[in-house]
CSV table of C-alpha atoms in Angstrom, one decimal:
chain,number,residue,atom,x,y,z
J,1,MET,CA,22.3,30.3,27.3
J,2,THR,CA,19.9,27.6,26.0
J,3,TRP,CA,21.9,24.9,27.9
J,4,ILE,CA,20.3,26.3,31.1
J,5,ALA,CA,16.8,25.5,30.0
J,6,LEU,CA,16.9,21.8,30.8
J,7,PRO,CA,18.1,22.0,34.4
J,8,ALA,CA,15.9,25.1,34.9
J,9,ALA,CA,12.9,23.1,33.7
J,10,ALA,CA,13.6,20.5,36.4
J,11,LEU,CA,12.2,23.1,38.8
J,12,THR,CA,8.8,22.8,37.1
J,13,VAL,CA,8.8,19.1,37.9
J,14,VAL,CA,9.1,19.9,41.6
J,15,SER,CA,6.4,22.5,41.4
J,16,THR,CA,4.0,20.1,39.6
J,17,LEU,CA,4.6,17.3,42.1
J,18,ALA,CA,4.1,19.7,45.0
J,19,GLY,CA,0.7,20.7,43.5
J,20,GLY,CA,-0.3,17.1,43.1
J,21,ALA,CA,0.8,16.2,46.6
J,22,LEU,CA,-1.3,19.1,47.9
J,23,ALA,CA,-4.3,17.9,46.0
J,24,LEU,CA,-3.9,14.5,47.5
J,25,ARG,CA,-3.7,16.0,51.0
J,26,LEU,CA,-6.3,18.7,50.4
J,27,HIS,CA,-4.3,21.3,52.2
J,28,ARG,CA,-6.3,24.3,53.5
J,29,GLU,CA,-4.0,26.9,52.0
J,30,LEU,CA,-4.7,25.7,48.4
J,31,HIS,CA,-6.5,28.9,47.3
J,32,THR,CA,-3.8,31.2,48.7
J,33,ALA,CA,-1.2,29.4,46.6
J,34,LEU,CA,-3.4,29.8,43.5
J,35,ALA,CA,-3.8,33.5,44.3
J,36,LEU,CA,-0.1,34.0,44.2
J,37,SER,CA,0.3,32.0,41.0
J,38,GLY,CA,-2.4,34.0,39.3
J,39,GLY,CA,-0.7,37.3,40.0
J,40,ILE,CA,2.6,36.1,38.8
J,41,VAL,CA,1.4,34.5,35.6
J,42,VAL,CA,-0.6,37.6,34.5
J,43,ALA,CA,2.3,40.0,35.4
J,44,VAL,CA,4.8,38.0,33.4
J,45,ALA,CA,2.5,38.2,30.3
J,46,LEU,CA,2.0,41.9,30.7
J,47,PHE,CA,5.4,43.2,31.8
J,48,ASP,CA,7.8,40.8,30.1
J,49,LEU,CA,6.5,38.6,27.3
J,50,ILE,CA,4.5,41.3,25.5
J,51,PRO,CA,7.3,43.9,25.6
J,52,GLU,CA,9.8,41.3,24.5
J,53,ALA,CA,7.6,40.4,21.6
J,54,PHE,CA,7.2,44.0,20.6
J,55,GLU,CA,10.9,44.4,20.5
J,56,ALA,CA,11.6,41.2,18.6
J,57,VAL,CA,8.8,41.6,16.0
J,58,GLY,CA,8.6,45.4,15.6
J,59,ASP,CA,4.9,45.4,14.8
J,60,GLU,CA,2.6,46.1,17.8
J,61,HIS,CA,-0.6,45.2,15.9
J,62,ARG,CA,0.7,41.9,14.8
J,63,VAL,CA,2.0,41.1,18.3
J,64,MET,CA,-1.4,41.9,19.9
J,65,ALA,CA,-3.2,39.8,17.3
J,66,LEU,CA,-1.0,36.9,18.3
J,67,VAL,CA,-1.7,37.5,22.0
J,68,GLY,CA,-5.4,37.4,21.2
J,69,LEU,CA,-4.9,34.2,19.2
J,70,GLY,CA,-3.1,32.6,22.1
J,71,PHE,CA,-5.9,33.5,24.5
J,72,VAL,CA,-8.6,32.2,22.1
J,73,VAL,CA,-6.8,29.0,21.3
J,74,PHE,CA,-6.4,28.1,25.0
J,75,PHE,CA,-10.0,29.0,25.6
J,76,VAL,CA,-11.0,26.5,22.9
J,77,ALA,CA,-8.6,23.9,24.3
J,78,GLU,CA,-10.1,24.3,27.8
J,79,ARG,CA,-13.6,23.8,26.5
J,80,TYR,CA,-12.9,20.9,24.2
J,81,LEU,CA,-9.9,19.2,25.8
J,82,VAL,CA,-11.1,19.7,29.4
J,83,LEU,CA,-7.7,21.1,30.5
J,84,HIS,CA,-9.2,22.7,33.6
J,85,HIS,CA,-12.4,20.7,34.1
J,86,ARG,CA,-14.2,21.7,37.4
J,87,ASP,CA,-17.7,20.1,37.2
J,88,GLU,CA,-19.2,18.9,40.4
J,89,PRO,CA,-18.1,15.3,41.2
J,90,GLU,CA,-21.4,13.8,40.2
J,91,GLU,CA,-21.3,15.6,36.8
J,92,ALA,CA,-17.6,14.7,36.2
J,93,ARG,CA,-18.3,11.0,36.6
J,94,ALA,CA,-20.9,11.2,33.8
J,95,HIS,CA,-18.2,12.3,31.3
J,96,GLY,CA,-16.7,8.8,30.8
J,97,GLN,CA,-13.0,9.2,30.2
J,98,VAL,CA,-12.8,12.9,31.1
J,99,GLY,CA,-10.2,12.2,33.8
J,100,ALA,CA,-7.7,10.5,31.5
J,101,ILE,CA,-8.4,13.0,28.7
J,102,GLY,CA,-7.9,15.9,31.0
J,103,ALA,CA,-4.7,14.5,32.5
J,104,SER,CA,-3.2,13.6,29.1
J,105,ALA,CA,-4.1,17.1,27.8
J,106,LEU,CA,-2.4,18.6,30.8
J,107,ALA,CA,0.7,16.5,30.0
J,108,PHE,CA,0.8,18.0,26.5
J,109,HIS,CA,0.2,21.5,28.0
J,110,THR,CA,3.1,21.1,30.3
J,111,PHE,CA,5.3,19.9,27.4
J,112,THR,CA,4.5,23.2,25.7
J,113,ASP,CA,5.4,25.0,28.9
J,114,GLY,CA,8.8,23.4,28.8
J,115,LEU,CA,9.1,24.3,25.1
J,116,GLY,CA,8.4,27.9,26.0
J,117,ILE,CA,11.2,27.8,28.6
J,118,GLY,CA,13.7,26.5,26.1
J,119,LEU,CA,12.8,29.1,23.5
J,120,ALA,CA,12.8,31.9,26.0
J,121,PHE,CA,16.3,31.1,27.2
J,122,GLY,CA,17.3,31.2,23.5
J,123,LEU,CA,16.2,34.8,23.4
J,124,ASP,CA,17.9,36.0,26.6
J,125,THR,CA,18.5,34.8,30.2
J,126,GLY,CA,16.2,37.4,31.8
J,127,THR,CA,13.2,36.4,29.7
J,128,GLY,CA,14.0,32.8,30.3
J,129,LEU,CA,14.1,33.2,34.0
J,130,LEU,CA,10.8,35.1,34.1
J,131,VAL,CA,9.0,32.6,31.8
J,132,LEU,CA,10.4,29.8,34.1
J,133,LEU,CA,9.0,31.6,37.1
J,134,ALA,CA,5.6,31.9,35.5
J,135,VAL,CA,5.6,28.2,34.4
J,136,ILE,CA,6.7,27.1,37.9
J,137,SER,CA,3.7,29.0,39.3
J,138,HIS,CA,1.0,27.7,37.1
J,139,ASP,CA,2.4,24.1,36.8
J,140,PHE,CA,1.7,24.0,40.5
J,141,ALA,CA,-2.0,24.4,39.6
J,142,ASP,CA,-1.6,21.8,36.8
J,143,GLY,CA,-0.4,19.3,39.3
J,144,LEU,CA,-3.5,20.0,41.4
J,145,ASN,CA,-5.7,19.5,38.3
J,146,ALA,CA,-4.0,16.3,37.2
J,147,VAL,CA,-4.8,14.6,40.5
J,148,THR,CA,-8.3,16.1,40.7
J,149,PHE,CA,-9.2,14.8,37.2
J,150,ILE,CA,-8.4,11.2,38.1
J,151,LEU,CA,-9.9,11.2,41.6
J,152,ARG,CA,-13.1,12.8,40.5
J,153,GLN,CA,-13.6,10.0,38.0
J,154,GLY,CA,-13.3,7.4,40.7
J,155,GLY,CA,-9.6,6.6,39.9
J,156,THR,CA,-7.2,5.4,42.6
J,157,ARG,CA,-4.6,7.5,44.3
J,158,ARG,CA,-2.0,5.2,42.6
J,159,LEU,CA,-3.4,6.0,39.2
J,160,ALA,CA,-3.6,9.7,40.0
J,161,PHE,CA,0.1,9.6,41.0
J,162,ARG,CA,1.1,8.0,37.7
J,163,TRP,CA,-0.7,10.7,35.7
J,164,LEU,CA,0.9,13.3,38.0
J,165,THR,CA,4.3,12.0,37.2
J,166,LEU,CA,3.7,12.1,33.5
J,167,VAL,CA,2.4,15.7,33.7
J,168,ALA,CA,5.4,16.6,35.9
J,169,VAL,CA,8.2,15.3,33.6
J,170,ALA,CA,6.7,16.5,30.3
J,171,PRO,CA,8.3,20.0,30.6
J,172,LEU,CA,11.7,18.4,30.6
J,173,PHE,CA,11.2,17.0,27.1
J,174,GLY,CA,9.6,20.4,26.0
J,175,ALA,CA,12.6,22.3,27.3
J,176,ALA,CA,15.1,20.0,25.5
J,177,THR,CA,13.1,20.5,22.3
J,178,GLY,CA,13.0,24.2,22.7
J,179,ALA,CA,16.7,24.5,23.4
J,180,ALA,CA,17.5,22.4,20.4
J,181,ILE,CA,15.5,24.5,18.0
J,182,ASP,CA,17.3,27.3,16.1
J,183,VAL,CA,14.8,30.0,15.2
J,184,SER,CA,15.1,33.7,14.4
J,185,GLU,CA,14.6,36.4,17.0
J,186,GLU,CA,11.4,37.5,15.1
J,187,THR,CA,10.0,34.0,15.3
J,188,LEU,CA,10.7,33.9,19.0
J,189,GLY,CA,8.8,37.1,19.3
J,190,TYR,CA,5.8,35.5,17.6
J,191,LEU,CA,6.0,32.6,20.0
J,192,LEU,CA,6.3,34.8,23.1
J,193,ALA,CA,3.2,36.7,22.0
J,194,LEU,CA,1.3,33.5,21.7
J,195,TYR,CA,2.5,32.4,25.2
J,196,ALA,CA,1.5,35.8,26.6
J,197,GLY,CA,-2.1,35.2,25.4
J,198,VAL,CA,-2.0,31.7,27.0
J,199,PHE,CA,-0.6,33.1,30.3
J,200,LEU,CA,-3.3,35.8,30.4
J,201,TYR,CA,-6.0,33.2,30.0
J,202,ILE,CA,-4.6,30.9,32.6
J,203,GLY,CA,-4.1,33.6,35.2
J,204,ALA,CA,-7.1,35.9,34.6
J,205,THR,CA,-9.8,33.3,33.8
J,206,ASP,CA,-8.6,30.2,35.7
J,207,LEU,CA,-6.2,30.7,38.6
J,208,LEU,CA,-7.5,34.0,39.9
J,209,PRO,CA,-11.3,33.2,39.8
J,210,GLU,CA,-10.6,29.8,41.4
J,211,ALA,CA,-8.5,31.4,44.1
J,212,HIS,CA,-10.9,34.2,45.0
J,213,SER,CA,-14.3,32.5,44.5
J,214,HIS,CA,-14.3,30.5,47.8
J,215,ASN,CA,-14.6,32.5,51.1
J,216,PRO,CA,-13.2,35.8,49.9
J,217,SER,CA,-10.0,36.7,51.8
J,218,ARG,CA,-8.0,39.8,52.2
J,219,LEU,CA,-4.9,37.7,52.5
J,220,ARG,CA,-5.4,36.2,49.1
J,221,VAL,CA,-6.0,39.7,47.6
J,222,LEU,CA,-2.7,40.8,49.1
J,223,VAL,CA,-0.9,37.7,47.9
J,224,THR,CA,-2.1,38.2,44.4
J,225,LEU,CA,-1.0,41.9,44.4
J,226,ALA,CA,2.3,40.9,45.9
J,227,GLY,CA,3.0,38.4,43.1
J,228,PHE,CA,1.9,41.0,40.5
J,229,ALA,CA,4.1,43.7,42.1
J,230,ALA,CA,7.1,41.4,42.4
J,231,ILE,CA,7.2,40.6,38.7
J,232,PHE,CA,6.7,44.3,37.8
J,233,ALA,CA,9.7,45.2,40.0
J,234,LEU,CA,11.8,42.4,38.5
J,235,THR,CA,11.1,43.5,35.0
J,236,GLU,CA,11.8,47.1,35.8
J,237,PHE,CA,15.1,46.1,37.4
J,238,ALA,CA,16.0,44.0,34.4
J,239,GLY,CA,15.4,47.0,32.1
J,240,HIS,CA,12.2,45.8,30.4
């Protein structure tokens, strides 16, 4: 079913562009969307990727070590590659080329998202669809960030849109690469464990804090729980 990966990854392009468009318009419901994304991303890691990795690898300790590695690697990437840089505008402008660096790092990040989609469909369709859903959710936030990076550095809206386009199409190349790679089920399990760690980091330390740190809202709490519960229900229905 790997042939599905490329057309499926096209949905991430739409999600990323939508996030960027929202950032350009500064829509008031931004944090509600992030709250939903955070619940979905964390739930996919907990209820689908980690159980799939357990089944494929057969060694729980090794799987959880890889989950931890994925979490730590993305933490380091965030600190040093500025993947989700959120300084105040005055501080951000003092970082020189941080806008372009952050946007280019996001493009690489979304490429790996596409790679994960391609590899997940190589394991089974159910896992592929759930990984796709998680990627669509947090690529929305990546679109927001790509535009924010450039605008905070004093870049034009046209330049921000160019970077947004690059970040948006990168998953297509990643999905094509992942679908073309022939790896064993055990290796796929290792990769899913790493992705679980990345998803946990993105959801628990990036999306959810950002969503709930501004004017606490019961609606955003309910939206987060709804996203979390929906993924749990889907994985239960799928037999995970």
